[in-house]
Coordinates of C-alpha atoms in Angstrom, one line a residue:
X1 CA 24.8 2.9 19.7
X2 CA 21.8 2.1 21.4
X3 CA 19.6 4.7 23.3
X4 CA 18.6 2.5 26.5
X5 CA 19.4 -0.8 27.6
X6 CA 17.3 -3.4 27.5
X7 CA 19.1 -6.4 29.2
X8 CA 17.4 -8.0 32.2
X9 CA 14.6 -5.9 31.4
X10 CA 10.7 -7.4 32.6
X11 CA 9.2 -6.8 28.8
X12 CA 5.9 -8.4 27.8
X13 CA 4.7 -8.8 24.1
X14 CA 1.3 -8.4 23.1
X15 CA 0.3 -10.2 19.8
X16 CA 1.9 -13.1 18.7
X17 CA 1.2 -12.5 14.8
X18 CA 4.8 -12.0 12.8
X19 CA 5.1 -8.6 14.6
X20 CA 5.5 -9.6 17.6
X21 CA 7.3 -12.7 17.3
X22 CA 9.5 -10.5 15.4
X23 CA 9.7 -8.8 19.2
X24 CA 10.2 -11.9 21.0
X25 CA 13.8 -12.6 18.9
X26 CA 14.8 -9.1 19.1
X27 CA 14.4 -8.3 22.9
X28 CA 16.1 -11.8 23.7
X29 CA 18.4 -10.9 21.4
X30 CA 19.1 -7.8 23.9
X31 CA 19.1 -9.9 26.7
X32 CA 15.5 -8.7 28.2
X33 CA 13.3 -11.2 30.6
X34 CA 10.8 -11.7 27.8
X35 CA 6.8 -12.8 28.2
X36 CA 4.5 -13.4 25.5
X37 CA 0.8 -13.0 25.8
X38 CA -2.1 -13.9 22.6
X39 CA -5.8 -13.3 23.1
X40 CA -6.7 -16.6 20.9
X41 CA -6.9 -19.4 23.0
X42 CA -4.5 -21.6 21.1
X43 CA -1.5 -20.9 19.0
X44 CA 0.2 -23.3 16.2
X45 CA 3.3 -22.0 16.5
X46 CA 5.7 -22.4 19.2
X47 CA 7.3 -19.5 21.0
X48 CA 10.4 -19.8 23.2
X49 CA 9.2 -18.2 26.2
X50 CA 6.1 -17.9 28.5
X51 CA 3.3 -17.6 27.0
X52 CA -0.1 -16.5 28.1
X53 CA -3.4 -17.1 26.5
X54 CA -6.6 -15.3 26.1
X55 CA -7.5 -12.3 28.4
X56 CA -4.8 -10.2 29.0
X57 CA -3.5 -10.4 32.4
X58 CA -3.2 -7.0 33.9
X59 CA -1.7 -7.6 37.2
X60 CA 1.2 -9.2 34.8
X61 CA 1.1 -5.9 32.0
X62 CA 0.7 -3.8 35.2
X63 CA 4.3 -5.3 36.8
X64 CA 6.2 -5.0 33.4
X65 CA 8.9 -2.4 32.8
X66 CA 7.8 -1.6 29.2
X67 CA 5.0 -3.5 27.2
X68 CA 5.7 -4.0 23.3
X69 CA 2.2 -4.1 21.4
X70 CA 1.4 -5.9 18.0
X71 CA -0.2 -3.3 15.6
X72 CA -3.4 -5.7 16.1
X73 CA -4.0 -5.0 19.1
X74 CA -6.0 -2.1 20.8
X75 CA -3.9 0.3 23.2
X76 CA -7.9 1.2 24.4
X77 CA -8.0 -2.5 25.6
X78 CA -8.4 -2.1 29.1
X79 CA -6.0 -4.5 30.7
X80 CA -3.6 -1.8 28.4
X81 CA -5.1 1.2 29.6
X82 CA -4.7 -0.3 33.5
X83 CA -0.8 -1.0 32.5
X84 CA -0.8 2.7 31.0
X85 CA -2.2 4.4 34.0
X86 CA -0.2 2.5 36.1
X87 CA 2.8 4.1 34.0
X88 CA 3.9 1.7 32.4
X89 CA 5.6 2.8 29.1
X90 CA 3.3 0.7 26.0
X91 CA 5.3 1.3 22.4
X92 CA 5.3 -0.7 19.1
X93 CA 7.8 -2.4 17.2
X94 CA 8.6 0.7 15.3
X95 CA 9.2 2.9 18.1
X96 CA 11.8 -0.1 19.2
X97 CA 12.9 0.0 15.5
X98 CA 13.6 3.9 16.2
X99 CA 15.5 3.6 19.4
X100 CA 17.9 1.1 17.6
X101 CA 18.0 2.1 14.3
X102 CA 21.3 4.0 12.5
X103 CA 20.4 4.2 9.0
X104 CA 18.0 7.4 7.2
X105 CA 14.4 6.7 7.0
X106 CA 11.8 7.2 4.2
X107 CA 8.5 6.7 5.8
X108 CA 5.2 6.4 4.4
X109 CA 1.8 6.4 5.3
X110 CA -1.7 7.3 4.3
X111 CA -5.0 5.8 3.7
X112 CA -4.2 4.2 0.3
X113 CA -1.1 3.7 -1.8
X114 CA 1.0 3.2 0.8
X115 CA 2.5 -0.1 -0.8
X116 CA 2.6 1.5 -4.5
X117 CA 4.6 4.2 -3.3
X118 CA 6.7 2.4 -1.2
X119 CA 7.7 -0.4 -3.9
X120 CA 8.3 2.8 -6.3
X121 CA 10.5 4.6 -3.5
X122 CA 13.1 1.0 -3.4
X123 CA 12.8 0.9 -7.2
X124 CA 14.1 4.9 -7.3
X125 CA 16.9 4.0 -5.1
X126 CA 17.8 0.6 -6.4
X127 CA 18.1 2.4 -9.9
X128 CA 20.9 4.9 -8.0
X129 CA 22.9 2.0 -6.8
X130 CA 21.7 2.2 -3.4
X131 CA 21.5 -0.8 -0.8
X132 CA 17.9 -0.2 0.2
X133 CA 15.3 -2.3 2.8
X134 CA 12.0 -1.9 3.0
X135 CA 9.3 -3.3 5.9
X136 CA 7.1 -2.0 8.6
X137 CA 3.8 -2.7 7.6
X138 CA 4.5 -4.4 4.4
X139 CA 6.5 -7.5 3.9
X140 CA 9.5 -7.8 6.7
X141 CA 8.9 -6.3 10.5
X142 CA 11.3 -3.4 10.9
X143 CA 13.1 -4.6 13.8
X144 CA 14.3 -7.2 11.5
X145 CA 15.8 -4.7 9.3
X146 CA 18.4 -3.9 11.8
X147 CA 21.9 -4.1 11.7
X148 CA 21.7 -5.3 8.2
X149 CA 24.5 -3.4 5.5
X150 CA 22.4 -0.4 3.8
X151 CA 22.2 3.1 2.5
X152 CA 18.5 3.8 3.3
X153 CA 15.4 2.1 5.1
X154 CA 12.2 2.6 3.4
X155 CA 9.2 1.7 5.9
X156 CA 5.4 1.8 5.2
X157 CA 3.5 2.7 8.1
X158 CA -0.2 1.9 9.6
X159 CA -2.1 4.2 11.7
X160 CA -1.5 1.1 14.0
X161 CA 2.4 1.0 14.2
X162 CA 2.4 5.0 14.4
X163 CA 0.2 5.2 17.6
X164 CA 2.8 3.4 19.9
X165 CA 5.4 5.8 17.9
X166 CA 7.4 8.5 19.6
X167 CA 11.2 8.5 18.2
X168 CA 11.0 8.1 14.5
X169 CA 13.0 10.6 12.9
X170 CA 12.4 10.1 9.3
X171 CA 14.8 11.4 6.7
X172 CA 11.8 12.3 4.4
X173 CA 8.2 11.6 5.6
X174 CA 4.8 11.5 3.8
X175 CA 0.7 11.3 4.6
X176 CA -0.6 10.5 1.1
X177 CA -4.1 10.9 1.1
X178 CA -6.9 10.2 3.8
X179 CA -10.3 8.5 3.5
X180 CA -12.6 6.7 6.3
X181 CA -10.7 3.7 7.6
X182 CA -10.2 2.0 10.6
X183 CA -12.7 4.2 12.4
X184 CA -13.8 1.2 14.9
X185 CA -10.3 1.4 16.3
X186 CA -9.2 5.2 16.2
X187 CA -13.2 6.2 16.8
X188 CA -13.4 9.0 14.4
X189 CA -11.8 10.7 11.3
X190 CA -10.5 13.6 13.6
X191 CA -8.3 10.8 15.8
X192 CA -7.5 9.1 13.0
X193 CA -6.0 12.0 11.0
X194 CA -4.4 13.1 14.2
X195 CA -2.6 9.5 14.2
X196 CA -1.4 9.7 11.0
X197 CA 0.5 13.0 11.7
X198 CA 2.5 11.4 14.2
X199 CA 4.8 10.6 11.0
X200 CA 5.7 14.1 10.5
X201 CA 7.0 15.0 14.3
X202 CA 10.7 14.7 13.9
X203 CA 10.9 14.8 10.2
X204 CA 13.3 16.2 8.2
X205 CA 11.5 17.1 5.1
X206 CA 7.7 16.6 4.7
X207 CA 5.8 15.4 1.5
X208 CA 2.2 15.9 1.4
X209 CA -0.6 16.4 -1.2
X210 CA -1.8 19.9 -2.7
X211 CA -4.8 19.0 -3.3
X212 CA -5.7 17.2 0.2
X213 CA -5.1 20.1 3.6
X214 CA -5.7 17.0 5.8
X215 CA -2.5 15.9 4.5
X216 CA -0.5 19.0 5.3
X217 CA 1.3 19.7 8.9
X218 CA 0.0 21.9 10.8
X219 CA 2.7 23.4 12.2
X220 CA 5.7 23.3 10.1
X221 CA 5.9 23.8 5.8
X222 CA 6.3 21.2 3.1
X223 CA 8.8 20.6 1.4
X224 CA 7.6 19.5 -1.7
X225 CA 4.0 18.8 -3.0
X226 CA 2.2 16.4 -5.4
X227 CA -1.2 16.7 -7.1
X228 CA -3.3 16.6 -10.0
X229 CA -4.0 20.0 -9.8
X230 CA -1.6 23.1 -11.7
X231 CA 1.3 24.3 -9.8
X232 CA 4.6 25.8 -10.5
X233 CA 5.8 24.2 -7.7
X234 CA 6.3 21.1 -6.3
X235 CA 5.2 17.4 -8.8
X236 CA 2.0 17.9 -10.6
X237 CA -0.1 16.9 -14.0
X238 CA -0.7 18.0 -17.2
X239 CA -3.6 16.2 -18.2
X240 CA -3.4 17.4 -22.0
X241 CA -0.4 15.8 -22.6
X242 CA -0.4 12.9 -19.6
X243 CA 2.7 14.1 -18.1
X244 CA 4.2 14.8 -15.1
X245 CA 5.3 18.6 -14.3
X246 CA 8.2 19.3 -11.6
X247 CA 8.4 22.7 -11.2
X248 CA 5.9 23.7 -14.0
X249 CA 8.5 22.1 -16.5
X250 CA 7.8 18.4 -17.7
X251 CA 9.2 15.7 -15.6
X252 CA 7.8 12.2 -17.0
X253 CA 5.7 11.3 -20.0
X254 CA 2.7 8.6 -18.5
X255 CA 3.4 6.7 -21.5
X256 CA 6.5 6.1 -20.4
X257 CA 5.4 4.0 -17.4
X258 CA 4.4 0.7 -16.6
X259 CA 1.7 2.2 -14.0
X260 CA -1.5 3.3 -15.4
X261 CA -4.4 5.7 -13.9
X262 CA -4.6 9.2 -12.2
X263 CA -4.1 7.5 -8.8
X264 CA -0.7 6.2 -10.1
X265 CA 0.3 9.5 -11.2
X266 CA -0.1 10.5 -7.7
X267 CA 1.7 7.4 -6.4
X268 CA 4.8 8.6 -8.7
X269 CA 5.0 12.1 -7.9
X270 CA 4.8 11.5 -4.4
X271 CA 7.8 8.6 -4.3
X272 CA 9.9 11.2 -6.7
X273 CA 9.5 13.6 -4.2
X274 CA 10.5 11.5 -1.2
X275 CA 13.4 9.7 -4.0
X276 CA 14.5 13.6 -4.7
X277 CA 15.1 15.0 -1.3
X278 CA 16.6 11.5 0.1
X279 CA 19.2 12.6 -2.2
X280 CA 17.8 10.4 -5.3
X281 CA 19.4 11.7 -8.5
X282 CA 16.9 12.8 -11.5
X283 CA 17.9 10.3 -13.6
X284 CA 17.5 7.0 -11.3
X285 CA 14.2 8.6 -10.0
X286 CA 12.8 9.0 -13.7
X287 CA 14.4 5.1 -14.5
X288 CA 12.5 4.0 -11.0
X289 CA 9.1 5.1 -12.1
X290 CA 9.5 3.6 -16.0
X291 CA 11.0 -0.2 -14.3
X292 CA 7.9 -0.2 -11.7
X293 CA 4.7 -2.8 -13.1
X294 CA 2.9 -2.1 -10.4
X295 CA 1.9 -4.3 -7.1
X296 CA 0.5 -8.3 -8.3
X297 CA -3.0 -8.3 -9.0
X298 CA -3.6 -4.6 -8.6
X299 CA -3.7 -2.8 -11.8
X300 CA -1.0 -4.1 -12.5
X301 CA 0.5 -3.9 -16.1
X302 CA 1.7 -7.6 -17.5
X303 CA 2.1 -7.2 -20.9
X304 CA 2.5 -4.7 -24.1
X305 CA 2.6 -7.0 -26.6
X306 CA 1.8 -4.5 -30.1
X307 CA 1.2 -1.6 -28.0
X308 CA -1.8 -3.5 -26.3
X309 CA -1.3 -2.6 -22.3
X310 CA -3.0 -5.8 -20.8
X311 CA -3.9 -5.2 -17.2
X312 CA -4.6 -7.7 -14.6
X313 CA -6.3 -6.1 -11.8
X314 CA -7.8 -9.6 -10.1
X315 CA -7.8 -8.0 -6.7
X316 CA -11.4 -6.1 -7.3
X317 CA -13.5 -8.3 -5.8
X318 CA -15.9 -5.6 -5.5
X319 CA -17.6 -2.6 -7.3
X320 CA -16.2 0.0 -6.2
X321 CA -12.9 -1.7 -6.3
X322 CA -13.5 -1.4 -10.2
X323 CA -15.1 1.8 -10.6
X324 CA -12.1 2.9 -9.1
X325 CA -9.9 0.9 -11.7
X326 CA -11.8 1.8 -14.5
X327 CA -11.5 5.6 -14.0
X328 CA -7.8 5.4 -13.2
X329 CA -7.8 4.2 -16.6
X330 CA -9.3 6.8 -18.0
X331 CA -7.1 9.6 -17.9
X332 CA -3.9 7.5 -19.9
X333 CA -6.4 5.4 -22.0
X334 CA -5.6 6.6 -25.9
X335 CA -7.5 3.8 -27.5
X336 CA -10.5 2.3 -26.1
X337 CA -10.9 0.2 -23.4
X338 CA -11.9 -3.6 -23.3
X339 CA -13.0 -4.5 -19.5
X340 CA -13.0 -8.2 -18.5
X341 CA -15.2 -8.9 -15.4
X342 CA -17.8 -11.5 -13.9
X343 CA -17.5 -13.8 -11.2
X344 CA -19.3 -14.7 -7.4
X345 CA -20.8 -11.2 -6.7
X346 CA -21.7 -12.2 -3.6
X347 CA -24.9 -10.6 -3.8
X348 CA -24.2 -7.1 -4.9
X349 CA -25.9 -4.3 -6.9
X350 CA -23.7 -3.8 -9.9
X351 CA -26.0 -1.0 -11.2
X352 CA -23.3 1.8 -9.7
X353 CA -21.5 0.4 -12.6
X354 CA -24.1 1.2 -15.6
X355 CA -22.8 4.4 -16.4
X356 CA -18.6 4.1 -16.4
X357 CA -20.0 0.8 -19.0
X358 CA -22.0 2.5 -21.3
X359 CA -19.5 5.4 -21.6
X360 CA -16.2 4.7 -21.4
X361 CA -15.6 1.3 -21.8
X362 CA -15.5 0.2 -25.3
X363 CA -16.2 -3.4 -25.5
X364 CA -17.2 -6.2 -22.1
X365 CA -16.4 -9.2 -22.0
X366 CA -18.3 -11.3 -18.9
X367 CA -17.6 -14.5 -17.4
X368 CA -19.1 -16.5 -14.3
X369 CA -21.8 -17.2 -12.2
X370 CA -22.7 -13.4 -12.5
X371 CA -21.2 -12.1 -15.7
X372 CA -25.0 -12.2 -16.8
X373 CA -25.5 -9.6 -14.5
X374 CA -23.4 -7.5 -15.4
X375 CA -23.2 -8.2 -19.4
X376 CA -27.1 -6.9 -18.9
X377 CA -25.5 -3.3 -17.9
X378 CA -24.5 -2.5 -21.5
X379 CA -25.5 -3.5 -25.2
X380 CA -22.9 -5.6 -27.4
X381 CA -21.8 -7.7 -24.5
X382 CA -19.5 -10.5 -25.0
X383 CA -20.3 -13.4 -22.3
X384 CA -17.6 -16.3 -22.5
X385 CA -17.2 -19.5 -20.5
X386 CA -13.5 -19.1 -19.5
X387 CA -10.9 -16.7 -18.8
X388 CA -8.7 -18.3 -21.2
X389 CA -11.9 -17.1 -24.0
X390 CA -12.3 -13.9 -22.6
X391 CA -8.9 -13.0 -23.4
X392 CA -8.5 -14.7 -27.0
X393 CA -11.7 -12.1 -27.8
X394 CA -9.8 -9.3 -26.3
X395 CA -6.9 -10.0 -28.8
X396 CA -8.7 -10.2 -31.4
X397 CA -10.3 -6.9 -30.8
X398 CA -7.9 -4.4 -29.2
X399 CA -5.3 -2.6 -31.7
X400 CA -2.7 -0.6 -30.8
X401 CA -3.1 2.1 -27.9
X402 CA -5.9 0.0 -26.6
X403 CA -6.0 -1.6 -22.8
X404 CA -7.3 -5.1 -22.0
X405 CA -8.4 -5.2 -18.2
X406 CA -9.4 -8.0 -16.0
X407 CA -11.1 -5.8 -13.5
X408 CA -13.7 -8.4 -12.4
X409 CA -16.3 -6.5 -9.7
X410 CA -16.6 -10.3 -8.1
X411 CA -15.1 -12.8 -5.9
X412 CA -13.1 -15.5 -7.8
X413 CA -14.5 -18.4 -5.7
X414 CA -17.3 -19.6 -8.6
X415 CA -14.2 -20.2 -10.9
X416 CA -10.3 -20.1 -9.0
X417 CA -9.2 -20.8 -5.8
X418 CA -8.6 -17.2 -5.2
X419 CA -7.9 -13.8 -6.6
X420 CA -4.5 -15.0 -7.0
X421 CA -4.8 -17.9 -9.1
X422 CA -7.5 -15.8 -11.1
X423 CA -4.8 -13.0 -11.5
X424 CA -2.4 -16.2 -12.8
X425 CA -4.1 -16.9 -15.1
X426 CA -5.3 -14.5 -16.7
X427 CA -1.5 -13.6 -16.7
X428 CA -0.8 -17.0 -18.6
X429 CA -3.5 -16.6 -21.0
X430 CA -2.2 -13.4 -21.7
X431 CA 1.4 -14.7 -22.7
X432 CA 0.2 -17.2 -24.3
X433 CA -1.6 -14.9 -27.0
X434 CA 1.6 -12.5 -27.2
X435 CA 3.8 -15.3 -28.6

């Protein structure tokens, strides 16, 4: 049943991006007197009740009985600030989510991973039987997962949603890791992190990182931990023989798994953990973890033809986005690694690069306008003309343990029409030398 009523209700929706049109059909749907209001000075979409444009109106946020705010926008606006200090009550959609919803709750957060561990999280369940539904930040808005039939809710969260939160009571509740983000909206780490830890208020059972404090409660235990480092207790790693420890004992071989890299390791332990105390059993949690590929176009693992892990990681457009990728690999590489890359660089310094080249990856293979570049970072370079070459050499070099990564340090633009289409087909070139 719910909490409060909202029919006949003066309620105004800020943001008409998917979130808040999202809000729109659900607070008609409760029989509210709904008005919409967009900062862009034209929309292309049509929405079913008055609408206002551009600057916020105050005098109208001021007169509302509540205020529903998109994630994108600012509550330190100040036609929101004069509707808060006039008391006005400003929430998100997940705080209306919370009011409404009946079902348990797995909800994550954190700076990065949040989607990983949330896919992994649906997998672990599906693989138990459960009906499962997963939104928030990623894919459906949560008030759309309402009243639908199912066991458990699994929502990703952004500092954004969790700011307007109050009410969430999560079954099992995580922070997975922190790094700068989003510091032009929150102001500093110290507000940011503080944000974040709205997630644990009315939790049940808390998962947090070993190895990160920031990620800890403050005022209450955790349940269970994850981390690279050595612990009896809680998920952790044995780097010697690339498994996963629960409880000091071993839980899941890497080799196993269709995700590759330390930072996937993480993303595993911590969606067994939330899996386990949501009531996951072993078994379906272990199955979960093996079945999971990965998110498309980020490091994500297409095929094993010959014991040959190909992986297509298309969405680094960037350096560090494949610095990153390239030591992930390192820690469940066997054989040597063959890195694809090249592209538009857009003008960046690919020197950072130089050393992870020269030492750990085994052969490069360089395409586009500024392969060149980066083919001039280590001796023995392969430069080809096409994608569809750069992978016919990798085939006819890697053996068995090996991994082939497209991990290109560019934009796509020179050759695709995105990162996407680049991801495509390097996906198709790949099946097309596995026949």
């Amino acid at each position: 049943m719910a909490r409060f009523s909202l029919a006949n209700k003066n309620i105004v929706v800020v943001g008409m991006g998917l979130t808040g049109l999202s809000c729109v059909q659900f607070l008609l749907a409760q029989g509210a007197k709904v008005t919409a209001m967009d900062s862009r000075n034209e929309l292309s979409i049509a929405v079913n009740v008055p609408l206002y444009l551009g600057a916020f109106d105050a005098t109208k946020l001021c007169a509302a009985d509540l205020v529903v705010l998109s994630p994108g926008v600012s509550a330190q606006t100040p036609a929101i600030l004069q509707a808060l200090a006039a008391g006005v009550s400003v929430i998100g959609d997940i705080e209306l989510f919370a009011r409404f919803n009946t079902l348990p709750v797995i909800a994550i957060t954190g700076s990065n991973g949040k989607s990983t561990v949330t896919h992994l999280v649906v997998e672990m369940c599906q693989a138990a039987g459960m009906k499962v539904l997963m939104g928030g930040n990623i894919g459906v808005p949560a008030l759309d997962l309402l009243n639908k039939d199912a066991d458990i809710v699994v929502l990703e969260l952004s500092s954004f949603q969790l700011e307007t939160t109050q009410s969430l009571k999560p079954l099992a509740a995580t922070i997975l890791n922190f790094c700068d983000d989003h510091l032009d909206r929150h102001g500093d780490m110290q507000n940011y992190q503080r944000i974040k830890h709205l997630i644990y208020k009315h939790a049940q059972y808390v998962v947090a990182s070993r190895d990160e404090k920031a990620t800890q409660p403050l005022n209450r235990d955790v349940d269970l931990t994850f981390g690279l480092s050595a612990s009896n207790s809680g998920f952790s790693w044995d780097k010697t023989t690339a498994t996963i420890l629960f409880q000091g004992q071993a839980f899941l071989s890497s080799q196993d798994c269709l995700l590759v890299g330390a930072h996937n390791m993480l993303n595993i332990q911590a969606a067994a953990a939330l899996a386990m105390l949501a009531g996951v059993h072993v078994e379906a949690i272990k199955q979960g973890a093996k079945l999971f590929g990965g998110l498309a176009h980020r490091c994500q693992t297409v095929s094993m033809h010959n014991n040959v892990r190909w992986i297509n990681d298309s969405k680094a457009t960037n350096v560090g986005a494949t610095q990153a990728a390239i030591l992930g690999m390192l820690e469940s590489c066997q054989g040597r690694l063959v890195l694809i890359a090249g592209g538009e660089g857009k003008g960046a310094d690919f020197s950072p690069l130089a050393e992870l080249l020269e030492h750990s990856v085994d052969l490069l293979i360089t395409l586009g306008k500024d392969g060149d570049k980066i083919a001039r970072l280590k001796q023995g370079s392969v430069k080809v003309s096409s994608l569809e070459q750069a992978v016919k050499v990798a085939a006819d070099y890697a053996q068995a343990k090996d991994i082939v990564m497209l991990s290109p340090a560019c934009a796509s633009l020179d050759m695709f029409n995105n990162y996407q289409h680049r991801g495509e087909c390097f996906i198709k070139a790949v099946q097309e030398v596995s026949l």
